[in-house]
């Protein structure tokens, strides 16, 4: 089975469509595994949810998804994120709100565990260092863990009980084998690794092999919609820089 792994779409429909197009060219997929933050920041929260629902979908909750439906409070968000959360909440219909509110924090799919942040703190912790990786490996009951939240693509595999981080190369097939891995596919709708191009992964779940790809999209079109919605300028500008 081929799973399309998407994280942090952040209501960026142009980025999402570009990823779909690229994934289809590369052989398509059977299911979407969505690692959370489908909404928040961007101008098309409702459309992004509806688009995902056209496919076989497994999704977990992100902090922005929870905040948009009032399940977690946005008090620790910065002002721009807070403004976007409030705006997002007003864009969703009852069905879309129910869907976000019902998302699980963690989902196990065969050998893969899906979570937005970390297993220790599913919607809040950024898994980026040894300490946070150790915390998740201690709780991980499957061989592989897929995370998002930081919008930073990486690979991390366990070597003699220690997490070892490495770059997640583009367009290269990574065989996961018998080791335990924590993997972040990078962000679709608001990349933060100083590269504005949406990042995503496709996993062959039978062979346990994963590839990461990047695409280009019409950033100006997304930004124009954000301006029309009077979303914070900071959120509009960062899309140019991948920050
Ligand atoms: Zn996010």
PDB file of C-alpha atoms and ligand atoms in Angstrom:
ATOM      1  CA  UNK A   1       0.000   0.000   0.000  1.00  0.00           C
ATOM      2  CA  UNK A   2       1.172   3.509  -0.781  1.00  0.00           C
ATOM      3  CA  UNK A   3       0.487   6.107   1.884  1.00  0.00           C
ATOM      4  CA  UNK A   4       0.759   9.805   1.103  1.00  0.00           C
ATOM      5  CA  UNK A   5       2.125  11.431   4.247  1.00  0.00           C
ATOM      6  CA  UNK A   6       1.100  15.041   4.717  1.00  0.00           C
ATOM      7  CA  UNK A   7       1.627  17.319   7.665  1.00  0.00           C
ATOM      8  CA  UNK A   8       0.887  20.936   8.482  1.00  0.00           C
ATOM      9  CA  UNK A   9      -1.207  21.723   5.428  1.00  0.00           C
ATOM     10  CA  UNK A  10      -2.303  24.858   7.266  1.00  0.00           C
ATOM     11  CA  UNK A  11      -5.199  25.713   4.994  1.00  0.00           C
ATOM     12  CA  UNK A  12      -2.927  26.251   2.007  1.00  0.00           C
ATOM     13  CA  UNK A  13      -4.997  24.807  -0.838  1.00  0.00           C
ATOM     14  CA  UNK A  14      -2.544  25.718  -3.606  1.00  0.00           C
ATOM     15  CA  UNK A  15       0.257  23.882  -1.799  1.00  0.00           C
ATOM     16  CA  UNK A  16      -2.010  20.881  -1.190  1.00  0.00           C
ATOM     17  CA  UNK A  17      -3.077  20.695  -4.838  1.00  0.00           C
ATOM     18  CA  UNK A  18       0.543  20.890  -5.986  1.00  0.00           C
ATOM     19  CA  UNK A  19       1.395  17.970  -3.702  1.00  0.00           C
ATOM     20  CA  UNK A  20      -1.530  15.909  -5.010  1.00  0.00           C
ATOM     21  CA  UNK A  21      -0.477  16.563  -8.579  1.00  0.00           C
ATOM     22  CA  UNK A  22       3.123  15.562  -7.907  1.00  0.00           C
ATOM     23  CA  UNK A  23       2.102  12.457  -5.959  1.00  0.00           C
ATOM     24  CA  UNK A  24      -0.152  11.325  -8.823  1.00  0.00           C
ATOM     25  CA  UNK A  25       2.679  11.716 -11.326  1.00  0.00           C
ATOM     26  CA  UNK A  26       4.884   9.603  -9.065  1.00  0.00           C
ATOM     27  CA  UNK A  27       2.469   6.675  -9.096  1.00  0.00           C
ATOM     28  CA  UNK A  28      -0.378   7.828  -6.892  1.00  0.00           C
ATOM     29  CA  UNK A  29      -1.367   6.621  -3.450  1.00  0.00           C
ATOM     30  CA  UNK A  30      -3.986   4.470  -1.728  1.00  0.00           C
ATOM     31  CA  UNK A  31      -4.460   6.433   1.464  1.00  0.00           C
ATOM     32  CA  UNK A  32      -3.563   9.788   2.990  1.00  0.00           C
ATOM     33  CA  UNK A  33      -1.945   9.803   6.406  1.00  0.00           C
ATOM     34  CA  UNK A  34      -2.365  13.342   7.691  1.00  0.00           C
ATOM     35  CA  UNK A  35      -0.246  14.309  10.687  1.00  0.00           C
ATOM     36  CA  UNK A  36      -2.303  17.287  11.836  1.00  0.00           C
ATOM     37  CA  UNK A  37      -2.623  21.052  11.465  1.00  0.00           C
ATOM     38  CA  UNK A  38      -4.792  20.823   8.387  1.00  0.00           C
ATOM     39  CA  UNK A  39      -6.109  24.282   9.290  1.00  0.00           C
ATOM     40  CA  UNK A  40      -4.697  27.457  10.819  1.00  0.00           C
ATOM     41  CA  UNK A  41      -2.581  30.242   9.235  1.00  0.00           C
ATOM     42  CA  UNK A  42      -3.813  29.809   5.652  1.00  0.00           C
ATOM     43  CA  UNK A  43      -6.845  31.078   3.724  1.00  0.00           C
ATOM     44  CA  UNK A  44      -8.649  27.828   2.795  1.00  0.00           C
ATOM     45  CA  UNK A  45      -9.383  25.739   5.899  1.00  0.00           C
ATOM     46  CA  UNK A  46     -12.783  24.443   4.747  1.00  0.00           C
ATOM     47  CA  UNK A  47     -11.609  23.648   1.213  1.00  0.00           C
ATOM     48  CA  UNK A  48      -8.549  21.772   2.469  1.00  0.00           C
ATOM     49  CA  UNK A  49     -10.672  19.606   4.769  1.00  0.00           C
ATOM     50  CA  UNK A  50     -13.127  18.827   1.971  1.00  0.00           C
ATOM     51  CA  UNK A  51     -10.318  17.990  -0.441  1.00  0.00           C
ATOM     52  CA  UNK A  52      -8.755  15.509   1.983  1.00  0.00           C
ATOM     53  CA  UNK A  53     -12.137  13.855   2.464  1.00  0.00           C
ATOM     54  CA  UNK A  54     -12.211  12.943  -1.229  1.00  0.00           C
ATOM     55  CA  UNK A  55      -9.588  10.306  -0.458  1.00  0.00           C
ATOM     56  CA  UNK A  56      -9.170   7.413   1.940  1.00  0.00           C
ATOM     57  CA  UNK A  57      -7.992   9.374   4.965  1.00  0.00           C
ATOM     58  CA  UNK A  58      -6.367   8.704   8.311  1.00  0.00           C
ATOM     59  CA  UNK A  59      -5.753  11.918  10.253  1.00  0.00           C
ATOM     60  CA  UNK A  60      -4.610  12.907  13.714  1.00  0.00           C
ATOM     61  CA  UNK A  61      -5.178  16.170  15.552  1.00  0.00           C
ATOM     62  CA  UNK A  62      -2.766  19.099  15.487  1.00  0.00           C
ATOM     63  CA  UNK A  63      -2.630  22.019  17.889  1.00  0.00           C
ATOM     64  CA  UNK A  64      -4.201  24.366  15.333  1.00  0.00           C
ATOM     65  CA  UNK A  65      -6.996  21.892  14.572  1.00  0.00           C
ATOM     66  CA  UNK A  66      -7.808  21.680  18.282  1.00  0.00           C
ATOM     67  CA  UNK A  67      -7.577  25.434  18.826  1.00  0.00           C
ATOM     68  CA  UNK A  68      -9.858  26.158  15.849  1.00  0.00           C
ATOM     69  CA  UNK A  69     -12.666  24.147  17.448  1.00  0.00           C
ATOM     70  CA  UNK A  70     -12.039  25.347  20.996  1.00  0.00           C
ATOM     71  CA  UNK A  71     -10.651  22.020  22.250  1.00  0.00           C
ATOM     72  CA  UNK A  72      -7.415  23.601  23.370  1.00  0.00           C
ATOM     73  CA  UNK A  73      -6.893  27.203  24.224  1.00  0.00           C
ATOM     74  CA  UNK A  74      -4.732  29.366  22.028  1.00  0.00           C
ATOM     75  CA  UNK A  75      -3.223  31.395  24.850  1.00  0.00           C
ATOM     76  CA  UNK A  76       0.289  30.149  24.105  1.00  0.00           C
ATOM     77  CA  UNK A  77      -0.041  31.050  20.415  1.00  0.00           C
ATOM     78  CA  UNK A  78       1.619  34.252  19.236  1.00  0.00           C
ATOM     79  CA  UNK A  79      -0.639  37.126  18.174  1.00  0.00           C
ATOM     80  CA  UNK A  80      -0.544  36.269  14.467  1.00  0.00           C
ATOM     81  CA  UNK A  81      -1.387  32.615  15.106  1.00  0.00           C
ATOM     82  CA  UNK A  82      -4.140  33.613  17.525  1.00  0.00           C
ATOM     83  CA  UNK A  83      -5.718  35.947  14.978  1.00  0.00           C
ATOM     84  CA  UNK A  84      -5.573  33.160  12.383  1.00  0.00           C
ATOM     85  CA  UNK A  85      -7.203  30.685  14.777  1.00  0.00           C
ATOM     86  CA  UNK A  86     -10.130  33.042  15.343  1.00  0.00           C
ATOM     87  CA  UNK A  87     -10.495  33.714  11.640  1.00  0.00           C
ATOM     88  CA  UNK A  88     -10.301  29.958  10.905  1.00  0.00           C
ATOM     89  CA  UNK A  89     -12.995  29.122  13.445  1.00  0.00           C
ATOM     90  CA  UNK A  90     -15.421  31.361  11.561  1.00  0.00           C
ATOM     91  CA  UNK A  91     -14.743  29.660   8.229  1.00  0.00           C
ATOM     92  CA  UNK A  92     -15.785  26.155   9.262  1.00  0.00           C
ATOM     93  CA  UNK A  93     -19.258  24.683   9.073  1.00  0.00           C
ATOM     94  CA  UNK A  94     -20.658  22.372  11.747  1.00  0.00           C
ATOM     95  CA  UNK A  95     -19.598  19.213   9.931  1.00  0.00           C
ATOM     96  CA  UNK A  96     -16.026  20.423   9.498  1.00  0.00           C
ATOM     97  CA  UNK A  97     -15.864  21.459  13.147  1.00  0.00           C
ATOM     98  CA  UNK A  98     -17.172  18.040  14.258  1.00  0.00           C
ATOM     99  CA  UNK A  99     -14.603  16.337  12.081  1.00  0.00           C
ATOM    100  CA  UNK A 100     -11.698  18.295  13.587  1.00  0.00           C
ATOM    101  CA  UNK A 101     -13.051  17.823  17.099  1.00  0.00           C
ATOM    102  CA  UNK A 102     -13.218  14.049  16.604  1.00  0.00           C
ATOM    103  CA  UNK A 103      -9.631  13.607  15.392  1.00  0.00           C
ATOM    104  CA  UNK A 104      -7.607  11.183  17.507  1.00  0.00           C
ATOM    105  CA  UNK A 105      -4.340  12.329  19.082  1.00  0.00           C
ATOM    106  CA  UNK A 106      -2.528   9.191  17.962  1.00  0.00           C
ATOM    107  CA  UNK A 107      -3.276   6.627  15.263  1.00  0.00           C
ATOM    108  CA  UNK A 108      -1.594   3.273  14.733  1.00  0.00           C
ATOM    109  CA  UNK A 109      -1.503   1.989  11.148  1.00  0.00           C
ATOM    110  CA  UNK A 110       0.312  -1.341  10.979  1.00  0.00           C
ATOM    111  CA  UNK A 111       3.984  -0.707  11.816  1.00  0.00           C
ATOM    112  CA  UNK A 112       3.472   3.074  11.871  1.00  0.00           C
ATOM    113  CA  UNK A 113       2.324   5.364  14.681  1.00  0.00           C
ATOM    114  CA  UNK A 114       1.027   8.755  13.557  1.00  0.00           C
ATOM    115  CA  UNK A 115       1.122  11.768  15.884  1.00  0.00           C
ATOM    116  CA  UNK A 116       1.379  15.526  15.375  1.00  0.00           C
ATOM    117  CA  UNK A 117       3.933  16.533  17.998  1.00  0.00           C
ATOM    118  CA  UNK A 118       5.276  13.663  20.054  1.00  0.00           C
ATOM    119  CA  UNK A 119       3.960  10.626  21.892  1.00  0.00           C
ATOM    120  CA  UNK A 120       4.774  12.318  25.201  1.00  0.00           C
ATOM    121  CA  UNK A 121       2.692  15.359  24.372  1.00  0.00           C
ATOM    122  CA  UNK A 122       0.780  14.754  21.114  1.00  0.00           C
ATOM    123  CA  UNK A 123      -0.155  18.286  20.128  1.00  0.00           C
ATOM    124  CA  UNK A 124       2.359  20.443  21.980  1.00  0.00           C
ATOM    125  CA  UNK A 125       5.887  19.003  22.002  1.00  0.00           C
ATOM    126  CA  UNK A 126       8.286  19.743  19.149  1.00  0.00           C
ATOM    127  CA  UNK A 127      10.286  16.619  18.455  1.00  0.00           C
ATOM    128  CA  UNK A 128      13.631  18.018  17.325  1.00  0.00           C
ATOM    129  CA  UNK A 129      16.308  16.873  19.745  1.00  0.00           C
ATOM    130  CA  UNK A 130      17.640  13.893  21.677  1.00  0.00           C
ATOM    131  CA  UNK A 131      15.476  14.475  24.728  1.00  0.00           C
ATOM    132  CA  UNK A 132      12.188  14.674  22.848  1.00  0.00           C
ATOM    133  CA  UNK A 133      13.133  11.749  20.603  1.00  0.00           C
ATOM    134  CA  UNK A 134      14.003   9.615  23.648  1.00  0.00           C
ATOM    135  CA  UNK A 135      10.632  10.489  25.182  1.00  0.00           C
ATOM    136  CA  UNK A 136       8.801   9.278  22.106  1.00  0.00           C
ATOM    137  CA  UNK A 137      10.928   6.156  21.574  1.00  0.00           C
ATOM    138  CA  UNK A 138      10.161   5.154  25.175  1.00  0.00           C
ATOM    139  CA  UNK A 139       6.430   5.209  24.394  1.00  0.00           C
ATOM    140  CA  UNK A 140       6.555   3.916  20.824  1.00  0.00           C
ATOM    141  CA  UNK A 141       4.917   0.501  20.446  1.00  0.00           C
ATOM    142  CA  UNK A 142       5.314   0.185  16.677  1.00  0.00           C
ATOM    143  CA  UNK A 143       8.539   0.171  14.717  1.00  0.00           C
ATOM    144  CA  UNK A 144       8.083   3.551  13.084  1.00  0.00           C
ATOM    145  CA  UNK A 145       6.702   6.916  14.214  1.00  0.00           C
ATOM    146  CA  UNK A 146       5.601   9.744  11.921  1.00  0.00           C
ATOM    147  CA  UNK A 147       5.477  13.264  13.344  1.00  0.00           C
ATOM    148  CA  UNK A 148       4.875  16.823  12.152  1.00  0.00           C
ATOM    149  CA  UNK A 149       4.415  20.086  14.099  1.00  0.00           C
ATOM    150  CA  UNK A 150       7.895  21.583  13.620  1.00  0.00           C
ATOM    151  CA  UNK A 151       7.487  21.756   9.808  1.00  0.00           C
ATOM    152  CA  UNK A 152      11.107  20.535   9.642  1.00  0.00           C
ATOM    153  CA  UNK A 153      11.806  17.407   7.598  1.00  0.00           C
ATOM    154  CA  UNK A 154      14.146  14.900   9.229  1.00  0.00           C
ATOM    155  CA  UNK A 155      14.957  11.266   9.715  1.00  0.00           C
ATOM    156  CA  UNK A 156      15.852   9.877  13.121  1.00  0.00           C
ATOM    157  CA  UNK A 157      16.710   6.260  13.715  1.00  0.00           C
ATOM    158  CA  UNK A 158      17.594   4.438  16.868  1.00  0.00           C
ATOM    159  CA  UNK A 159      21.141   3.139  17.208  1.00  0.00           C
ATOM    160  CA  UNK A 160      21.810   1.128  20.352  1.00  0.00           C
ATOM    161  CA  UNK A 161      19.082   2.936  22.250  1.00  0.00           C
ATOM    162  CA  UNK A 162      20.163   6.395  21.077  1.00  0.00           C
ATOM    163  CA  UNK A 163      18.277   8.540  18.560  1.00  0.00           C
ATOM    164  CA  UNK A 164      20.383   9.643  15.617  1.00  0.00           C
ATOM    165  CA  UNK A 165      19.042  12.532  13.543  1.00  0.00           C
ATOM    166  CA  UNK A 166      19.879  13.003   9.885  1.00  0.00           C
ATOM    167  CA  UNK A 167      18.647  14.998   6.904  1.00  0.00           C
ATOM    168  CA  UNK A 168      15.707  13.536   5.049  1.00  0.00           C
ATOM    169  CA  UNK A 169      17.058  13.710   1.477  1.00  0.00           C
ATOM    170  CA  UNK A 170      14.781  14.586  -1.424  1.00  0.00           C
ATOM    171  CA  UNK A 171      13.809  12.084  -4.110  1.00  0.00           C
ATOM    172  CA  UNK A 172      15.686   9.216  -2.514  1.00  0.00           C
ATOM    173  CA  UNK A 173      14.181   5.906  -1.456  1.00  0.00           C
ATOM    174  CA  UNK A 174      14.955   5.192   2.202  1.00  0.00           C
ATOM    175  CA  UNK A 175      14.628   1.557   3.297  1.00  0.00           C
ATOM    176  CA  UNK A 176      13.555   1.572   6.935  1.00  0.00           C
ATOM    177  CA  UNK A 177      14.400  -2.057   7.695  1.00  0.00           C
ATOM    178  CA  UNK A 178      14.289  -3.398  11.237  1.00  0.00           C
ATOM    179  CA  UNK A 179      15.406  -0.325  13.135  1.00  0.00           C
ATOM    180  CA  UNK A 180      13.072   2.066  14.904  1.00  0.00           C
ATOM    181  CA  UNK A 181      12.576   5.395  13.176  1.00  0.00           C
ATOM    182  CA  UNK A 182      10.977   8.756  13.870  1.00  0.00           C
ATOM    183  CA  UNK A 183      10.280  10.622  10.649  1.00  0.00           C
ATOM    184  CA  UNK A 184       9.014  14.096   9.848  1.00  0.00           C
ATOM    185  CA  UNK A 185       7.963  14.614   6.192  1.00  0.00           C
ATOM    186  CA  UNK A 186       8.226  18.417   6.512  1.00  0.00           C
ATOM    187  CA  UNK A 187       5.346  20.847   6.120  1.00  0.00           C
ATOM    188  CA  UNK A 188       2.988  21.185   3.173  1.00  0.00           C
ATOM    189  CA  UNK A 189       1.406  24.569   3.723  1.00  0.00           C
ATOM    190  CA  UNK A 190       4.032  26.516   5.624  1.00  0.00           C
ATOM    191  CA  UNK A 191       7.530  24.982   5.320  1.00  0.00           C
ATOM    192  CA  UNK A 192       9.982  26.279   7.908  1.00  0.00           C
ATOM    193  CA  UNK A 193      13.327  24.905   6.802  1.00  0.00           C
ATOM    194  CA  UNK A 194      14.173  28.040   4.813  1.00  0.00           C
ATOM    195  CA  UNK A 195      12.754  26.482   1.709  1.00  0.00           C
ATOM    196  CA  UNK A 196       9.307  27.713   0.657  1.00  0.00           C
ATOM    197  CA  UNK A 197       8.477  24.599  -1.367  1.00  0.00           C
ATOM    198  CA  UNK A 198       5.893  22.233   0.161  1.00  0.00           C
ATOM    199  CA  UNK A 199       7.432  19.018   1.462  1.00  0.00           C
ATOM    200  CA  UNK A 200       5.724  15.623   1.723  1.00  0.00           C
ATOM    201  CA  UNK A 201       6.483  11.911   1.772  1.00  0.00           C
ATOM    202  CA  UNK A 202       5.177   8.740   0.185  1.00  0.00           C
ATOM    203  CA  UNK A 203       5.568   5.480   2.020  1.00  0.00           C
ATOM    204  CA  UNK A 204       5.431   1.987   0.604  1.00  0.00           C
ATOM    205  CA  UNK A 205       4.061   0.266   3.690  1.00  0.00           C
ATOM    206  CA  UNK A 206       4.699  -3.272   2.449  1.00  0.00           C
ATOM    207  CA  UNK A 207       8.416  -2.760   1.786  1.00  0.00           C
ATOM    208  CA  UNK A 208       8.745  -0.179   4.602  1.00  0.00           C
ATOM    209  CA  UNK A 209      10.406   2.320   2.283  1.00  0.00           C
ATOM    210  CA  UNK A 210       9.810   6.049   2.267  1.00  0.00           C
ATOM    211  CA  UNK A 211      10.608   8.933  -0.081  1.00  0.00           C
ATOM    212  CA  UNK A 212      10.361  12.673   0.429  1.00  0.00           C
ATOM    213  CA  UNK A 213       9.579  15.123  -2.319  1.00  0.00           C
ATOM    214  CA  UNK A 214       9.155  18.866  -2.738  1.00  0.00           C
ATOM    215  CA  UNK A 215       6.957  20.769  -5.134  1.00  0.00           C
ATOM    216  CA  UNK A 216       6.480  24.311  -6.299  1.00  0.00           C
ATOM    217  CA  UNK A 217       3.157  26.117  -6.115  1.00  0.00           C
ATOM    218  CA  UNK A 218       1.621  29.518  -6.758  1.00  0.00           C
ATOM    219  CA  UNK A 219       2.661  31.235  -3.529  1.00  0.00           C
ATOM    220  CA  UNK A 220       1.387  34.610  -4.759  1.00  0.00           C
ATOM    221  CA  UNK A 221      -2.116  33.204  -5.202  1.00  0.00           C
ATOM    222  CA  UNK A 222      -2.228  31.932  -1.620  1.00  0.00           C
ATOM    223  CA  UNK A 223      -0.848  35.239  -0.374  1.00  0.00           C
ATOM    224  CA  UNK A 224      -3.456  37.185  -2.333  1.00  0.00           C
ATOM    225  CA  UNK A 225      -6.232  35.181  -0.662  1.00  0.00           C
ATOM    226  CA  UNK A 226      -4.626  35.805   2.729  1.00  0.00           C
ATOM    227  CA  UNK A 227      -4.523  39.539   2.069  1.00  0.00           C
ATOM    228  CA  UNK A 228      -8.176  39.494   1.017  1.00  0.00           C
ATOM    229  CA  UNK A 229      -9.008  37.713   4.279  1.00  0.00           C
ATOM    230  CA  UNK A 230      -6.958  40.289   6.223  1.00  0.00           C
ATOM    231  CA  UNK A 231      -4.819  37.562   7.769  1.00  0.00           C
ATOM    232  CA  UNK A 232      -1.681  38.857   9.563  1.00  0.00           C
ATOM    233  CA  UNK A 233       1.027  40.224   7.266  1.00  0.00           C
ATOM    234  CA  UNK A 234       3.678  38.195   9.060  1.00  0.00           C
ATOM    235  CA  UNK A 235       1.938  34.967   8.070  1.00  0.00           C
ATOM    236  CA  UNK A 236       1.661  36.129   4.465  1.00  0.00           C
ATOM    237  CA  UNK A 237       5.313  37.113   4.146  1.00  0.00           C
ATOM    238  CA  UNK A 238       6.815  34.021   5.746  1.00  0.00           C
ATOM    239  CA  UNK A 239       5.527  31.847   2.901  1.00  0.00           C
ATOM    240  CA  UNK A 240       8.085  33.506   0.605  1.00  0.00           C
ATOM    241  CA  UNK A 241      10.969  32.483   2.810  1.00  0.00           C
ATOM    242  CA  UNK A 242      10.029  29.056   4.142  1.00  0.00           C
ATOM    243  CA  UNK A 243      10.073  30.311   7.715  1.00  0.00           C
TER     244      UNK A 243
HETATM  245 ZN1  LIG B   1       1.788  23.368  12.244  1.00  0.00          ZN
END
